[in-house]
mmCIF file of C-alpha atoms in Angstrom:
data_model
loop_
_atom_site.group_PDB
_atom_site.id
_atom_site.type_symbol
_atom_site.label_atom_id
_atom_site.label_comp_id
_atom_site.label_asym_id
_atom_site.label_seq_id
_atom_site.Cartn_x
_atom_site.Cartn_y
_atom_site.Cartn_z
ATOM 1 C CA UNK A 45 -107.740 -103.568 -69.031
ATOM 2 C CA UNK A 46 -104.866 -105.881 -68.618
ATOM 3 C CA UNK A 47 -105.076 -108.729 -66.717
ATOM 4 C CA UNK A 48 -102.631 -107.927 -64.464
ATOM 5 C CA UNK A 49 -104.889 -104.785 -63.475
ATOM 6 C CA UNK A 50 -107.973 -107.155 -63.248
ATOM 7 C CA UNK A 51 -105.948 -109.446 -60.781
ATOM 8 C CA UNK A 52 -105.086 -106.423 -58.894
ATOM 9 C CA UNK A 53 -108.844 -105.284 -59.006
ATOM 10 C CA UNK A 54 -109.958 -108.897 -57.796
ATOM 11 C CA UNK A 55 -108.044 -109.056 -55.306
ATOM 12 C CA UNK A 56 -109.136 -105.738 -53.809
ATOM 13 C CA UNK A 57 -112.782 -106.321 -53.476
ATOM 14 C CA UNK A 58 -114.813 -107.489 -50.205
ATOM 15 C CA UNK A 59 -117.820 -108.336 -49.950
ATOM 16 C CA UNK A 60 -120.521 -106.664 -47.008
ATOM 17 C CA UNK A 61 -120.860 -110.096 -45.979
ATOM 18 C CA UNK A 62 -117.065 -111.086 -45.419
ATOM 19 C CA UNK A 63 -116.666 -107.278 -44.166
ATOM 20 C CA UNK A 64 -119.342 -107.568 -41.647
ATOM 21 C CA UNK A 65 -117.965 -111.235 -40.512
ATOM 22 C CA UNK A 66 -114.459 -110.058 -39.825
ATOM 23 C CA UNK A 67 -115.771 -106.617 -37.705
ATOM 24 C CA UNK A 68 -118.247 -109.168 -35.780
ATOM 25 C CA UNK A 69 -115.284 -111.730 -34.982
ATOM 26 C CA UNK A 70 -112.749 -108.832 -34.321
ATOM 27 C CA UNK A 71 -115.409 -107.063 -31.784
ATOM 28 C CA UNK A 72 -116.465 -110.428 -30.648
ATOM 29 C CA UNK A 73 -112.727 -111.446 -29.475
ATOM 30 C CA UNK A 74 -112.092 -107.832 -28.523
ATOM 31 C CA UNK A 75 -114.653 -108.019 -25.601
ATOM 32 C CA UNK A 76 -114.570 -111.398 -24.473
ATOM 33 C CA UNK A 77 -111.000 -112.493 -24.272
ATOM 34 C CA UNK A 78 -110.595 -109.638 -21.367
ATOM 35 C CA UNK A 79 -113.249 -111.676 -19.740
ATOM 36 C CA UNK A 80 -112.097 -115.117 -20.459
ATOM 37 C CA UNK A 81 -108.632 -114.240 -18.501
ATOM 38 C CA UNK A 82 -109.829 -112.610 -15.636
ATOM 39 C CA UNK A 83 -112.230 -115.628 -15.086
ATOM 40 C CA UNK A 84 -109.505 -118.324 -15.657
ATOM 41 C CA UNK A 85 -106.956 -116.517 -13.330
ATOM 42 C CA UNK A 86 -109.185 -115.202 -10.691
ATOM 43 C CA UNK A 87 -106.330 -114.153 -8.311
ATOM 44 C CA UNK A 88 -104.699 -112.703 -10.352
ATOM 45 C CA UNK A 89 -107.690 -110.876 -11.728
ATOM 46 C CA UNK A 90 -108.068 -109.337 -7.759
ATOM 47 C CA UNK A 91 -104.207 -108.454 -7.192
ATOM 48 C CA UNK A 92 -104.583 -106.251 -10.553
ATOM 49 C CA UNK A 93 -107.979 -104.809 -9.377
ATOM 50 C CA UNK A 94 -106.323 -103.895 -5.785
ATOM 51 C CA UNK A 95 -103.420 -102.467 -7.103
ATOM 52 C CA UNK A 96 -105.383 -100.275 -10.096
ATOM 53 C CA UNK A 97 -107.818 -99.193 -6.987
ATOM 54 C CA UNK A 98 -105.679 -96.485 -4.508
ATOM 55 C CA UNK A 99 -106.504 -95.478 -1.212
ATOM 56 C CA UNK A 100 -106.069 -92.382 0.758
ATOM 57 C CA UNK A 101 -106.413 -91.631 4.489
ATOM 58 C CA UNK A 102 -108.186 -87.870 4.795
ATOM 59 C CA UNK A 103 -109.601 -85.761 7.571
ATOM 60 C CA UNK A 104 -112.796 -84.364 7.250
ATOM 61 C CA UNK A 105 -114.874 -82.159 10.020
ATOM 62 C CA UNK A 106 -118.273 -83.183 10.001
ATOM 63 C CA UNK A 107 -120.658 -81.515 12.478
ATOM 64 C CA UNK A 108 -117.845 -79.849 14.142
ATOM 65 C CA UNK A 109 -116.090 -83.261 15.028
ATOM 66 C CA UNK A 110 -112.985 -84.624 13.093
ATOM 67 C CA UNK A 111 -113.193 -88.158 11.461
ATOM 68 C CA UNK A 112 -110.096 -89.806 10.310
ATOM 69 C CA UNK A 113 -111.219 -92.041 7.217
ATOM 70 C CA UNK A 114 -109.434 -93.993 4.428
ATOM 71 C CA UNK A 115 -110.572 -93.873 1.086
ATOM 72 C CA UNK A 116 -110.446 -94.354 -2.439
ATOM 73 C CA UNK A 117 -110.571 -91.701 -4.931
ATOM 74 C CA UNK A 118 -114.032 -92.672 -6.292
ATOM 75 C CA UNK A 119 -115.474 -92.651 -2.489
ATOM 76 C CA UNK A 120 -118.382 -90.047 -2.911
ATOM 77 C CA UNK A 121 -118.977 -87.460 0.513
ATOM 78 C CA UNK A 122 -122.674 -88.720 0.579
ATOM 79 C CA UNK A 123 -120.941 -92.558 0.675
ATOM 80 C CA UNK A 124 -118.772 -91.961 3.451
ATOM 81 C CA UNK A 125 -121.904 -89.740 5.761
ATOM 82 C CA UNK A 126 -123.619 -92.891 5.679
ATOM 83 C CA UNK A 127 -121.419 -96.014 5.286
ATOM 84 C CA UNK A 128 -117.802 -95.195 6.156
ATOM 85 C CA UNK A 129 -116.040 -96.224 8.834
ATOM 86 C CA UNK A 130 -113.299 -94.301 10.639
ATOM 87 C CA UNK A 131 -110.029 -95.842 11.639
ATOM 88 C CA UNK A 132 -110.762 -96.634 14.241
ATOM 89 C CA UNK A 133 -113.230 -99.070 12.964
ATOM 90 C CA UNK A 134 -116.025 -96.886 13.771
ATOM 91 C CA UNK A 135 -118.903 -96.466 11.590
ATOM 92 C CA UNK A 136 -119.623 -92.545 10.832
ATOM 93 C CA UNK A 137 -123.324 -93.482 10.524
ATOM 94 C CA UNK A 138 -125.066 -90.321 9.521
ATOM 95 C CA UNK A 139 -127.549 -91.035 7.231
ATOM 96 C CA UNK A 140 -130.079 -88.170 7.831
ATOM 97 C CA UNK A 141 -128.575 -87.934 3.778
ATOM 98 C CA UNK A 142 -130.577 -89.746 1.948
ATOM 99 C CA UNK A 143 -128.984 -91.534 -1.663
ATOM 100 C CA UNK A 144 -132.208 -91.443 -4.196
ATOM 101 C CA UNK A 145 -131.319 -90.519 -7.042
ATOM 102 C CA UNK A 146 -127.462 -90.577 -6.894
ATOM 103 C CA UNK A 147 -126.930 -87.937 -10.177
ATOM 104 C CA UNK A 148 -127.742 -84.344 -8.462
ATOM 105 C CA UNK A 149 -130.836 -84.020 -9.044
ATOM 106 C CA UNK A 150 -133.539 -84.667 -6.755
ATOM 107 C CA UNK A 151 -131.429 -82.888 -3.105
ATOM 108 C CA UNK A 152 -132.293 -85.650 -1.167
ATOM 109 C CA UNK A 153 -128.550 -85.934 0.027
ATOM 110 C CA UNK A 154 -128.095 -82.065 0.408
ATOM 111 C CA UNK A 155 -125.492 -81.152 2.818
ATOM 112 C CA UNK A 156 -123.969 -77.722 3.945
ATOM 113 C CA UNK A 157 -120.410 -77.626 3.040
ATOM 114 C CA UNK A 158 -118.791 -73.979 4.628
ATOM 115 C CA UNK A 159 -122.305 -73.091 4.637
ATOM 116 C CA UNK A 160 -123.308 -73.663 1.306
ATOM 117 C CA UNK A 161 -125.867 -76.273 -0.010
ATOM 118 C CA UNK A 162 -123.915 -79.077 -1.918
ATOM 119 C CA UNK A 163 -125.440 -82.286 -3.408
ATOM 120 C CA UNK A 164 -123.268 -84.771 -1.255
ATOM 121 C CA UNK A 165 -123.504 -87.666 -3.969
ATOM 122 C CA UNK A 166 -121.975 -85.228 -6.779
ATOM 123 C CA UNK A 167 -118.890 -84.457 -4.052
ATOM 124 C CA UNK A 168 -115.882 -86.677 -3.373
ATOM 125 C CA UNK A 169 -114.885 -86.750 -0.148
ATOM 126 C CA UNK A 170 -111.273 -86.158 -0.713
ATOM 127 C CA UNK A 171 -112.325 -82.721 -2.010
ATOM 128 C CA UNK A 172 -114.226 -82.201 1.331
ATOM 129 C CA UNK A 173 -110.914 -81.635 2.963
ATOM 130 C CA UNK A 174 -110.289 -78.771 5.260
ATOM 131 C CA UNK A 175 -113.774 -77.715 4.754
ATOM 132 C CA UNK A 176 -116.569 -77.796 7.045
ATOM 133 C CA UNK A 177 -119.397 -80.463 6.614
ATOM 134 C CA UNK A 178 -122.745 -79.681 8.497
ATOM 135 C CA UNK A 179 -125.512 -82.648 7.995
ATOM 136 C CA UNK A 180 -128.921 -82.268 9.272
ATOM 137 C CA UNK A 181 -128.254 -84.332 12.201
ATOM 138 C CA UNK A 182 -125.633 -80.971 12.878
ATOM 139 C CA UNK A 183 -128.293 -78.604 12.538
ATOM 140 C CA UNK A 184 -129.742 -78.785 15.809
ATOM 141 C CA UNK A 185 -128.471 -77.493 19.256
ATOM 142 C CA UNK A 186 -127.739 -80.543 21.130
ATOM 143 C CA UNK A 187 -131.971 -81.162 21.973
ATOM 144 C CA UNK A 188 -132.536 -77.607 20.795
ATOM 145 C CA UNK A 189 -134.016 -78.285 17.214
ATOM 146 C CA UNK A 190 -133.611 -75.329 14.873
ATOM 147 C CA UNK A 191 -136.387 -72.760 14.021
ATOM 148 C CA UNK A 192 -136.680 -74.614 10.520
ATOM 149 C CA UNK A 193 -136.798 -78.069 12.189
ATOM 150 C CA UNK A 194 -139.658 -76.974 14.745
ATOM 151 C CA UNK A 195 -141.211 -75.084 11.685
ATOM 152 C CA UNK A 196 -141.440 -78.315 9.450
ATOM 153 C CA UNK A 197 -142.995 -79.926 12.744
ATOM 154 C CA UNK A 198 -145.612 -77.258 13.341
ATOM 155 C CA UNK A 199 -146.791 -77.128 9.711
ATOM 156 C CA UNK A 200 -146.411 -81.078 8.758
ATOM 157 C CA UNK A 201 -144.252 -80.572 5.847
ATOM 158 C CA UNK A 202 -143.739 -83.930 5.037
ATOM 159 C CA UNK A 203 -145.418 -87.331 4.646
ATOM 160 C CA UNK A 204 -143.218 -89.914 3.763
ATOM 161 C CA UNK A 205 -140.220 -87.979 4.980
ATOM 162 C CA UNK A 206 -137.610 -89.473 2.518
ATOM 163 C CA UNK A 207 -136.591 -85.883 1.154
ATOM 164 C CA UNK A 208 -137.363 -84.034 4.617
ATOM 165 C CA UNK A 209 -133.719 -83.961 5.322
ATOM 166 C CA UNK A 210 -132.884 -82.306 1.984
ATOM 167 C CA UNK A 211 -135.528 -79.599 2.410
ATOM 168 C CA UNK A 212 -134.344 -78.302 5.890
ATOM 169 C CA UNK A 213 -130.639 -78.426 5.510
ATOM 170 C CA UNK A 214 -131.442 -76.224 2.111
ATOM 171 C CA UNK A 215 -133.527 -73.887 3.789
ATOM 172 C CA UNK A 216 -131.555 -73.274 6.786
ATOM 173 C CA UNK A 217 -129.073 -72.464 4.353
ATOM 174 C CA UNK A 218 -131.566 -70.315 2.301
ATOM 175 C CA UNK A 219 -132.494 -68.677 5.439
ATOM 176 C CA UNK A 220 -128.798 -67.963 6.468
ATOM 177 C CA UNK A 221 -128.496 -65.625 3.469
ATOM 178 C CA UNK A 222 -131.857 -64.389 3.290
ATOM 179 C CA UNK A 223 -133.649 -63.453 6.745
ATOM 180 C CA UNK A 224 -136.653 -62.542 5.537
ATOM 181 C CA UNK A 225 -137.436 -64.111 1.455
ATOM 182 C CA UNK A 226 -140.474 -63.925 -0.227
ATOM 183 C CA UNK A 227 -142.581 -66.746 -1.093
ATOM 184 C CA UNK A 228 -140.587 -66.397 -5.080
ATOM 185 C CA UNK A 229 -137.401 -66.424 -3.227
ATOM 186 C CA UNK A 230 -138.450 -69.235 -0.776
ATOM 187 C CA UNK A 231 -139.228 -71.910 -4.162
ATOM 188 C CA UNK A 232 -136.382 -70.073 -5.919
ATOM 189 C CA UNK A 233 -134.300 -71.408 -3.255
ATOM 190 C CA UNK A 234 -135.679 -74.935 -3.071
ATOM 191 C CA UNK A 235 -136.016 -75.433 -6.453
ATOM 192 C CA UNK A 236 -132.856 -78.155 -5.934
ATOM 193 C CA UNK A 237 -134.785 -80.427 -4.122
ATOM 194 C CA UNK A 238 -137.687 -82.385 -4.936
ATOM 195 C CA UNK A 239 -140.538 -83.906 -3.306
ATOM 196 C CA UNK A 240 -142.663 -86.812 -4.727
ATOM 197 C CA UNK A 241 -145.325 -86.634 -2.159
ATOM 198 C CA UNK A 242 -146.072 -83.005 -3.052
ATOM 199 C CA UNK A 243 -146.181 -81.243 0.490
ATOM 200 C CA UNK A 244 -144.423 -78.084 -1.080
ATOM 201 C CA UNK A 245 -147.145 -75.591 0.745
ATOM 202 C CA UNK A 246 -146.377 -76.995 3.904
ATOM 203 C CA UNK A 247 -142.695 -76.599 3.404
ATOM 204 C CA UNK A 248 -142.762 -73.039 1.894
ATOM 205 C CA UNK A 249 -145.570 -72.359 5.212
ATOM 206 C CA UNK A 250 -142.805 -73.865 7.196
ATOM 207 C CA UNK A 251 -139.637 -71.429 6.090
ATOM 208 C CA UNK A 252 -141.747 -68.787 6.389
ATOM 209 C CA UNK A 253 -142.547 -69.526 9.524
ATOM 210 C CA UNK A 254 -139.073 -69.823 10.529
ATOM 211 C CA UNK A 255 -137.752 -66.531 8.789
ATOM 212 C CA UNK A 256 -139.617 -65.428 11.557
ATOM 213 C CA UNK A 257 -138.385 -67.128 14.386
ATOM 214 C CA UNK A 258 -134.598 -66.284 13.397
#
């Protein structure tokens, strides 16, 4: 080999060490130089976050009343039931929803959306529009509670009452489409919500109970 060839060979090779140096500086100065501006040039740090962070002023009918509400496109349905305010400075204030688990899975925050059964922290408000939102503070008849409410009372389905909310807004809306189900199609239909303190023969006593009542 000439040594023009070994030169070019030399000068080719890298070491793990001096590899594994130059990723760690490179990823090193990658994440905190972001950092290091925003926290040396705090206003302008917040004019870029408010300007990257839109807002939108939507309708939404919730338990048959219209509330006028600005938001941003993040805003979640279950965030504006229970801490959005109107604008009219008004808080909306339903929080018969409950946020537990906040990834779908547990129905604490279940909601009826044109009737339907939708987990209200998996649904952004701005695609709530034009649609009709029923909570389970909508579910009764002014002091007239519903057959499933009264049910739940007669049969104590529920001890700590965190998920409570969950189970009767999902089986009023079981109930809607099926009058009379079966004990099968009574879990079938609950099987989106869950409850910790295990009072689930109470609550399937209860919607039977109620199936027939309606």
């Amino acid at each position: 080999m000439s040594e023009k060839e070994k030169e070019e060979k030399k000068g080719t090779n890298i070491s793990r060490r001096s590899f594994l140096k130059g990723v760690g500086t490179g990823t090193v100065a990658a994440t905190v130089a972001p950092a290091t501006i925003l926290v040396g040039d705090p206003e302008t740090a917040e004019a870029q976050t408010d300007e990257a962070i839109s807002k939108s002023e939507i309708q939404l009918n919730i338990n048959d009343q219209v509330v006028q509400i600005e938001v941003e496109a993040r805003t979640t349905l279950l965030s504006v039931l229970r801490d959005g305010i109107d604008t009219q400075g008004n808080y909306v204030d339903l929080t018969g929803a409950k946020l537990i688990c906040d990834k779908g899975e547990c129905g604490g925050c279940t909601v009826l959306v044109d009737g339907k059964p939708v987990y209200a922290c998996m649904m952004l408000a701005m695609d709530a529009q034009g649609k009709q939102i029923t909570t389970v503070e909508g579910i009764a008849n002014g002091d007239e509670l519903h057959p499933v409410q009264d049910a739940f009372i007669q049969h104590d389905a529920l001890m700590c009452g965190f998920c409570t909310p969950g189970f009767i807004v999902s089986s009023v809306a079981l109930l809607n489409e099926n009058k009379k189900p079966t004990l099968t199609e009574i879990k079938e239909g609950l099987s989106g919500n869950t409850c910790r303190c295990g009072t689930y023969p109470f609550i399937f006593d209860a919607v039977e109970t109620a199936s027939q009542k309606m």
